[in-house]
């Protein structure tokens, strides 16, 4: 699903992805250093056509919302999505990547996630956001911890990367935890 | 996807779900004691139509579990078989409450794991279960599953957040278990 909501942070802006972004998505996701950390690591290269198919499915699926992450200069640098949104149980899963490598390690992901958590908990009314990431993706894990995610376990040999099984760390953040931090904003009395 | 194979052991037989099973599926799905342990606890009651719709969802390979006397007693399912990661998610429900605690679930899961790790060539099968479903967890552990994560507040039961446990079994853990069992 395409959200009409634009989420504005201090240094990032999350906006609905457009068809004109697809070329950049293909370039990012075919970059070996980017896809190394993603579930498509061992899959075939993406094409504009395969990406267009993904885009159409995503738009038609009410259980997921995807945004493009832009810097303050208006340059698109990556994607962030909420997937598996289950309203009856109040939960969803978060997935993010920064495709422009020179923007890695500069806090864009952290800020983008904080914007989306606020949206998920206050606008969508979800209770829990979960994610999974490679056990050795320490930069990502640090970022998720900064955003309030807590480690909940380790799924053994969860995926293949370069043909080798990799463990996945499972992390989750609950609305009440998020509300109790300055990120939630509304405490203090 | 769909489940075409028939899997058989001494105590249970797994066969594809048939349209004529639908009334049974509705009865199981709407039994309060069965729903209690399922995500369905928060969803509207099932109807013939909603169960028919669910059967059309081909992302799951689904078998009907039959006891030795041929009576259908539950369902077992695998999801994600076709993805390139060699993993699938397992779900099971014994809808006939009189059959709870009698080892049917364990036998059905062992059959599915043999199929998953053998014919299907999967590396890993995982599942999630309510943290307070101790009978379920004992059964899964007997089949080789190991607890891997505590998913806090992963679902609601009657509107209240409920923790769930993620468990997984790898082909490499399972093969020695199987030879011990001597089947």
Short mmCIF file of C-alpha atoms in Angstrom, two decimals:
data_model
loop_
_atom_site.label_atom_id
_atom_site.label_comp_id
_atom_site.label_asym_id
_atom_site.label_seq_id
_atom_site.Cartn_x
_atom_site.Cartn_y
_atom_site.Cartn_z
CA UNK A 1 0.00 0.00 0.00
CA UNK A 2 1.18 3.55 -0.68
CA UNK A 3 0.71 5.77 2.34
CA UNK A 4 -0.26 9.36 1.67
CA UNK A 5 1.58 10.28 4.85
CA UNK A 6 4.86 12.11 4.50
CA UNK A 7 6.93 11.72 7.65
CA UNK A 8 9.23 14.67 8.24
CA UNK A 9 12.20 14.34 10.57
CA UNK A 10 15.02 16.79 11.19
CA UNK A 11 17.39 15.33 8.61
CA UNK A 12 15.22 12.85 6.73
CA UNK A 13 11.91 12.90 5.00
CA UNK A 14 9.90 9.75 4.27
CA UNK A 15 7.68 10.00 1.23
CA UNK A 16 5.68 7.55 -0.85
CA UNK A 17 7.86 5.76 -3.43
CA UNK A 18 7.06 6.51 -7.05
CA UNK A 19 7.49 4.57 -10.23
CA UNK A 20 10.38 6.88 -11.11
CA UNK A 21 12.29 5.56 -8.06
CA UNK A 22 12.40 2.01 -9.38
CA UNK A 23 15.61 2.43 -11.37
CA UNK A 24 17.42 3.52 -8.22
CA UNK A 25 15.93 0.57 -6.26
CA UNK A 26 17.27 -1.84 -8.86
CA UNK A 27 20.71 -0.23 -8.73
CA UNK A 28 20.83 -0.34 -4.91
CA UNK A 29 19.57 -3.90 -4.59
CA UNK A 30 21.98 -5.22 -7.21
CA UNK A 31 24.92 -3.66 -5.37
CA UNK A 32 26.72 -6.65 -3.78
CA UNK A 33 27.59 -4.67 -0.64
CA UNK A 34 23.96 -3.63 -0.15
CA UNK A 35 22.29 -6.94 -0.91
CA UNK A 36 24.83 -8.81 1.25
CA UNK A 37 22.69 -7.93 4.29
CA UNK A 38 19.30 -8.51 2.65
CA UNK A 39 17.18 -11.59 2.16
CA UNK A 40 17.75 -11.50 -1.61
CA UNK A 41 21.51 -11.93 -1.11
CA UNK A 42 21.57 -15.27 -2.89
CA UNK A 43 18.75 -14.52 -5.33
CA UNK A 44 18.99 -13.53 -8.99
CA UNK A 45 19.73 -9.91 -9.92
CA UNK A 46 16.70 -7.64 -10.01
CA UNK A 47 15.50 -6.04 -13.21
CA UNK A 48 13.33 -3.00 -13.79
CA UNK A 49 10.60 -5.45 -14.72
CA UNK A 50 10.88 -7.55 -11.55
CA UNK A 51 10.96 -4.37 -9.50
CA UNK A 52 7.84 -3.06 -11.23
CA UNK A 53 6.06 -6.31 -10.37
CA UNK A 54 7.10 -5.90 -6.73
CA UNK A 55 5.88 -2.28 -6.80
CA UNK A 56 2.44 -3.24 -8.12
CA UNK A 57 2.04 -6.04 -5.57
CA UNK A 58 3.15 -3.75 -2.76
CA UNK A 59 0.67 -1.05 -3.81
CA UNK A 60 -2.19 -3.54 -3.83
CA UNK A 61 -1.30 -5.09 -0.46
CA UNK A 62 -3.02 -3.41 2.52
CA UNK A 63 -0.71 -5.29 4.91
CA UNK A 64 2.38 -3.33 3.90
CA UNK A 65 3.43 0.30 3.58
CA UNK A 66 6.69 1.41 1.99
CA UNK A 67 8.39 4.81 2.06
CA UNK A 68 11.40 6.27 0.27
CA UNK A 69 13.96 7.82 2.59
CA UNK A 70 15.21 11.25 1.45
CA UNK A 71 17.97 13.41 2.85
CA UNK A 72 17.37 17.10 3.59
CA UNK A 73 18.66 17.86 0.07
CA UNK A 74 15.85 15.75 -1.34
CA UNK A 75 18.10 12.90 -2.46
CA UNK A 76 16.55 9.43 -2.14
CA UNK A 77 18.97 7.14 -0.28
CA UNK A 78 16.96 4.06 0.69
CA UNK A 79 13.68 2.40 1.61
CA UNK A 80 11.76 1.63 4.74
CA UNK A 81 8.71 -0.60 4.95
CA UNK A 82 6.20 -1.95 7.43
CA UNK A 83 5.18 -5.46 6.41
CA UNK A 84 2.80 -8.10 7.67
CA UNK A 85 0.61 -5.45 9.29
CA UNK A 86 -1.99 -7.35 11.32
CA UNK A 87 -4.59 -5.00 12.72
CA UNK A 88 -6.46 -7.68 14.67
CA UNK A 89 -3.30 -8.44 16.64
CA UNK A 90 -1.81 -4.95 16.48
CA UNK A 91 1.56 -5.81 15.05
CA UNK A 92 3.86 -5.37 12.07
CA UNK A 93 7.41 -6.04 10.92
CA UNK A 94 9.95 -3.39 9.92
CA UNK A 95 12.46 -3.64 7.09
CA UNK A 96 14.96 -0.97 6.02
CA UNK A 97 17.98 -0.51 3.84
CA UNK A 98 20.12 2.47 2.89
CA UNK A 99 21.07 1.90 -0.73
CA UNK A 100 23.48 4.85 -1.08
CA UNK A 101 26.53 3.49 0.68
CA UNK A 102 28.18 6.85 1.32
CA UNK A 103 25.21 7.56 3.60
CA UNK A 104 25.85 4.49 5.76
CA UNK A 105 26.71 5.11 9.41
CA UNK A 106 25.41 8.66 9.45
CA UNK A 107 22.22 8.19 11.46
CA UNK A 108 19.75 8.42 8.57
CA UNK A 109 18.39 4.95 9.27
CA UNK A 110 17.93 5.66 12.97
CA UNK A 111 16.01 8.83 12.29
CA UNK A 112 13.88 7.21 9.60
CA UNK A 113 12.96 4.32 11.92
CA UNK A 114 12.01 6.73 14.70
CA UNK A 115 9.62 8.51 12.34
CA UNK A 116 8.02 5.25 11.29
CA UNK A 117 7.69 3.96 14.86
CA UNK A 118 5.81 7.12 15.76
CA UNK A 119 3.53 6.57 12.75
CA UNK A 120 3.03 2.85 13.51
CA UNK A 121 2.21 3.38 17.18
CA UNK A 122 0.22 6.64 17.03
CA UNK A 123 -1.34 6.69 13.57
CA UNK A 124 -1.81 2.99 12.83
CA UNK A 125 -2.41 2.13 16.50
CA UNK A 126 -0.13 -0.90 16.43
CA UNK A 127 1.20 -2.36 19.71
CA UNK A 128 4.34 -4.15 18.54
CA UNK A 129 6.92 -3.80 15.78
CA UNK A 130 9.35 -6.64 15.21
CA UNK A 131 12.28 -7.25 12.87
CA UNK A 132 14.92 -9.78 12.06
CA UNK A 133 18.51 -9.09 11.06
CA UNK A 134 21.69 -11.08 10.48
CA UNK A 135 23.47 -11.91 13.73
CA UNK A 136 26.69 -10.31 12.44
CA UNK A 137 25.06 -7.10 11.19
CA UNK A 138 26.31 -5.19 14.22
CA UNK A 139 25.81 -1.73 12.75
CA UNK A 140 22.14 -2.47 12.12
CA UNK A 141 21.64 -4.02 15.57
CA UNK A 142 23.14 -0.92 17.21
CA UNK A 143 20.81 1.28 15.20
CA UNK A 144 17.74 -0.79 16.15
CA UNK A 145 18.73 -0.69 19.82
CA UNK A 146 19.00 3.10 19.65
CA UNK A 147 15.44 3.12 18.33
CA UNK A 148 14.20 1.07 21.29
CA UNK A 149 14.23 -2.46 19.88
CA UNK A 150 15.10 -5.21 22.35
CA UNK A 151 16.74 -8.51 21.43
CA UNK A 152 14.22 -11.33 21.83
CA UNK A 153 16.11 -14.34 20.53
CA UNK A 154 18.20 -15.95 17.84
CA UNK A 155 16.75 -17.98 14.97
CA UNK A 156 19.39 -20.47 13.93
CA UNK A 157 20.41 -20.78 10.28
CA UNK A 158 17.52 -18.50 9.34
CA UNK A 159 18.74 -17.72 5.84
CA UNK A 160 21.49 -18.42 3.32
CA UNK A 161 24.15 -15.86 2.41
CA UNK A 162 26.76 -16.88 -0.11
CA UNK A 163 25.34 -20.37 0.28
CA UNK A 164 26.08 -20.43 4.02
CA UNK A 165 23.44 -20.47 6.78
CA UNK A 166 23.32 -17.25 8.87
CA UNK A 167 21.61 -16.84 12.24
CA UNK A 168 19.01 -14.09 12.59
CA UNK A 169 18.55 -11.91 15.65
CA UNK A 170 14.86 -11.27 16.40
CA UNK A 171 14.10 -7.87 17.92
CA UNK A 172 10.89 -6.19 19.01
CA UNK A 173 9.65 -2.90 20.44
CA UNK A 174 6.31 -2.44 22.21
CA UNK A 175 4.23 0.71 22.14
CA UNK A 176 4.36 1.14 25.92
CA UNK A 177 8.18 0.98 25.90
CA UNK A 178 8.33 3.51 23.12
CA UNK A 179 5.86 5.82 24.90
CA UNK A 180 8.07 5.74 28.00
CA UNK A 181 11.03 7.28 26.16
CA UNK A 182 11.65 10.80 24.89
CA UNK A 183 11.01 9.42 21.41
CA UNK A 184 7.40 8.85 22.40
CA UNK A 185 7.23 12.44 23.46
CA UNK A 186 4.03 12.30 25.45
CA UNK A 187 5.27 11.42 28.95
CA UNK A 188 6.50 13.87 31.57
CA UNK A 189 3.55 13.94 33.86
CA UNK B 1 1.69 -24.87 -3.47
CA UNK B 2 -0.71 -27.44 -2.03
CA UNK B 3 -0.01 -30.81 -0.48
CA UNK B 4 -0.29 -33.66 -2.93
CA UNK B 5 1.72 -36.29 -1.09
CA UNK B 6 -0.03 -38.72 1.27
CA UNK B 7 2.15 -39.38 4.34
CA UNK B 8 1.55 -42.41 6.52
CA UNK B 9 2.69 -43.75 9.88
CA UNK B 10 1.23 -46.44 12.16
CA UNK B 11 -1.02 -44.05 14.11
CA UNK B 12 -1.79 -41.24 11.65
CA UNK B 13 -2.20 -40.62 7.96
CA UNK B 14 -1.83 -37.20 6.31
CA UNK B 15 -3.84 -36.56 3.18
CA UNK B 16 -4.79 -33.45 1.15
CA UNK B 17 -7.75 -31.45 2.49
CA UNK B 18 -10.98 -32.04 0.55
CA UNK B 19 -13.96 -29.78 -0.03
CA UNK B 20 -16.04 -32.32 1.88
CA UNK B 21 -13.90 -31.55 4.98
CA UNK B 22 -15.23 -27.97 5.08
CA UNK B 23 -18.04 -28.47 7.65
CA UNK B 24 -15.54 -30.17 9.94
CA UNK B 25 -13.03 -27.34 9.52
CA UNK B 26 -15.73 -24.83 10.46
CA UNK B 27 -16.68 -26.82 13.58
CA UNK B 28 -13.04 -27.03 14.71
CA UNK B 29 -12.35 -23.37 13.94
CA UNK B 30 -15.36 -22.26 15.99
CA UNK B 31 -14.72 -24.48 19.00
CA UNK B 32 -13.87 -22.13 21.92
CA UNK B 33 -11.27 -24.48 23.39
CA UNK B 34 -9.54 -24.83 20.01
CA UNK B 35 -9.64 -21.10 19.15
CA UNK B 36 -8.15 -20.25 22.54
CA UNK B 37 -4.70 -21.34 21.27
CA UNK B 38 -4.96 -19.76 17.82
CA UNK B 39 -4.77 -16.29 16.24
CA UNK B 40 -8.41 -16.94 15.43
CA UNK B 41 -9.35 -16.06 19.00
CA UNK B 42 -9.50 -12.43 17.79
CA UNK B 43 -11.25 -13.02 14.49
CA UNK B 44 -14.92 -13.42 13.62
CA UNK B 45 -16.29 -16.99 13.65
CA UNK B 46 -15.53 -19.11 10.60
CA UNK B 47 -18.13 -19.94 7.99
CA UNK B 48 -18.16 -22.45 5.15
CA UNK B 49 -17.34 -19.56 2.87
CA UNK B 50 -14.40 -18.26 4.95
CA UNK B 51 -12.93 -21.77 5.24
CA UNK B 52 -13.35 -22.32 1.50
CA UNK B 53 -11.52 -19.03 0.94
CA UNK B 54 -8.73 -20.10 3.30
CA UNK B 55 -8.33 -23.38 1.38
CA UNK B 56 -7.72 -21.36 -1.77
CA UNK B 57 -4.71 -19.73 -0.13
CA UNK B 58 -1.99 -21.72 -1.85
CA UNK B 59 0.85 -20.20 0.16
CA UNK B 60 0.23 -23.06 2.62
CA UNK B 61 0.63 -26.77 1.87
CA UNK B 62 -2.04 -28.29 4.07
CA UNK B 63 -2.81 -31.85 5.13
CA UNK B 64 -5.73 -33.31 6.99
CA UNK B 65 -4.63 -35.55 9.88
CA UNK B 66 -6.50 -38.85 10.06
CA UNK B 67 -6.37 -41.25 12.99
CA UNK B 68 -5.75 -44.96 12.28
CA UNK B 69 -9.53 -45.55 12.02
CA UNK B 70 -9.75 -43.01 9.16
CA UNK B 71 -11.41 -40.26 11.20
CA UNK B 72 -10.22 -36.70 10.40
CA UNK B 73 -8.96 -35.10 13.63
CA UNK B 74 -6.93 -32.04 12.65
CA UNK B 75 -4.76 -30.11 10.21
CA UNK B 76 -1.05 -29.62 9.72
CA UNK B 77 0.46 -27.05 7.36
CA UNK B 78 3.74 -25.81 5.92
CA UNK B 79 4.26 -22.32 4.52
CA UNK B 80 7.11 -20.89 2.50
CA UNK B 81 8.36 -24.16 1.01
CA UNK B 82 9.01 -22.57 -2.35
CA UNK B 83 11.25 -19.77 -1.14
CA UNK B 84 14.91 -20.18 -1.98
CA UNK B 85 16.08 -20.12 1.64
CA UNK B 86 15.16 -23.75 2.35
CA UNK B 87 12.93 -22.81 5.29
CA UNK B 88 9.25 -23.36 6.03
CA UNK B 89 6.86 -22.48 8.84
CA UNK B 90 4.79 -25.26 10.42
CA UNK B 91 1.35 -24.92 12.00
CA UNK B 92 -0.83 -27.64 13.50
CA UNK B 93 -4.22 -27.93 15.12
CA UNK B 94 -5.94 -31.00 16.53
CA UNK B 95 -9.58 -29.99 16.18
CA UNK B 96 -11.05 -33.07 17.88
CA UNK B 97 -10.52 -32.31 21.55
CA UNK B 98 -10.99 -35.95 22.53
CA UNK B 99 -7.74 -36.63 20.67
CA UNK B 100 -5.66 -34.09 22.60
CA UNK B 101 -2.71 -35.42 24.57
CA UNK B 102 -2.62 -38.74 22.77
CA UNK B 103 0.44 -38.25 20.60
CA UNK B 104 -1.34 -37.67 17.29
CA UNK B 105 0.21 -34.23 16.90
CA UNK B 106 3.70 -35.57 17.59
CA UNK B 107 3.28 -38.34 15.04
CA UNK B 108 1.84 -35.98 12.43
CA UNK B 109 4.69 -33.47 12.88
CA UNK B 110 7.31 -36.23 12.63
CA UNK B 111 5.78 -37.26 9.30
CA UNK B 112 5.80 -33.69 8.02
CA UNK B 113 9.42 -33.16 9.12
CA UNK B 114 10.52 -36.32 7.37
CA UNK B 115 8.80 -35.06 4.21
CA UNK B 116 10.22 -31.53 4.63
CA UNK B 117 13.83 -32.58 5.22
CA UNK B 118 13.66 -35.53 2.84
CA UNK B 119 11.58 -35.06 -0.32
CA UNK B 120 11.38 -31.27 -0.06
CA UNK B 121 15.07 -30.84 0.82
CA UNK B 122 14.44 -28.08 3.38
CA UNK B 123 17.13 -27.02 5.89
CA UNK B 124 14.97 -25.53 8.59
CA UNK B 125 11.39 -25.71 9.87
CA UNK B 126 10.13 -23.24 12.44
CA UNK B 127 6.90 -22.34 14.22
CA UNK B 128 5.43 -19.96 16.76
CA UNK B 129 3.27 -21.00 19.68
CA UNK B 130 1.65 -19.33 22.68
CA UNK B 131 4.11 -19.03 25.58
CA UNK B 132 1.54 -20.65 27.90
CA UNK B 133 0.87 -23.57 25.54
CA UNK B 134 3.07 -25.98 27.47
CA UNK B 135 1.47 -29.09 26.00
CA UNK B 136 2.24 -27.78 22.52
CA UNK B 137 5.83 -26.97 23.43
CA UNK B 138 6.43 -30.43 24.93
CA UNK B 139 5.17 -31.98 21.72
CA UNK B 140 7.34 -29.72 19.54
CA UNK B 141 10.41 -30.49 21.67
CA UNK B 142 9.79 -34.21 21.29
CA UNK B 143 9.88 -33.63 17.53
CA UNK B 144 13.26 -31.87 17.77
CA UNK B 145 12.22 -28.20 17.91
CA UNK B 146 14.32 -25.91 20.11
CA UNK B 147 13.03 -22.61 21.60
CA UNK B 148 14.77 -19.73 19.81
CA UNK B 149 13.00 -16.50 20.74
CA UNK B 150 10.39 -15.04 23.07
CA UNK B 151 8.20 -12.73 21.00
CA UNK B 152 6.78 -10.29 23.52
CA UNK B 153 3.13 -9.46 23.04
CA UNK B 154 3.17 -11.03 19.60
CA UNK B 155 -0.57 -11.64 19.56
CA UNK B 156 -3.75 -10.83 21.43
CA UNK B 157 -5.99 -13.33 23.20
CA UNK B 158 -9.39 -11.88 24.10
CA UNK B 159 -7.84 -8.44 23.64
CA UNK B 160 -4.89 -9.01 25.99
CA UNK B 161 -1.27 -9.12 24.73
CA UNK B 162 0.21 -12.60 24.82
CA UNK B 163 3.86 -13.64 24.45
CA UNK B 164 4.69 -16.27 21.88
CA UNK B 165 7.69 -18.55 21.55
CA UNK B 166 9.48 -19.13 18.24
CA UNK B 167 10.96 -22.61 17.88
CA UNK B 168 13.07 -24.12 15.14
CA UNK B 169 14.47 -27.45 14.03
CA UNK B 170 17.35 -27.84 11.57
CA UNK B 171 17.82 -30.81 9.32
CA UNK B 172 21.20 -31.34 10.98
CA UNK B 173 19.59 -31.65 14.47
CA UNK B 174 16.82 -33.83 13.24
CA UNK B 175 18.65 -36.58 11.32
CA UNK B 176 20.28 -38.15 14.44
CA UNK B 177 16.94 -37.94 16.31
CA UNK B 178 15.28 -39.80 13.55
CA UNK B 179 17.77 -42.67 13.51
CA UNK B 180 17.44 -42.96 17.33
CA UNK B 181 13.70 -43.31 16.87
CA UNK B 182 14.46 -46.24 14.61
CA UNK B 183 11.64 -45.68 12.15
#
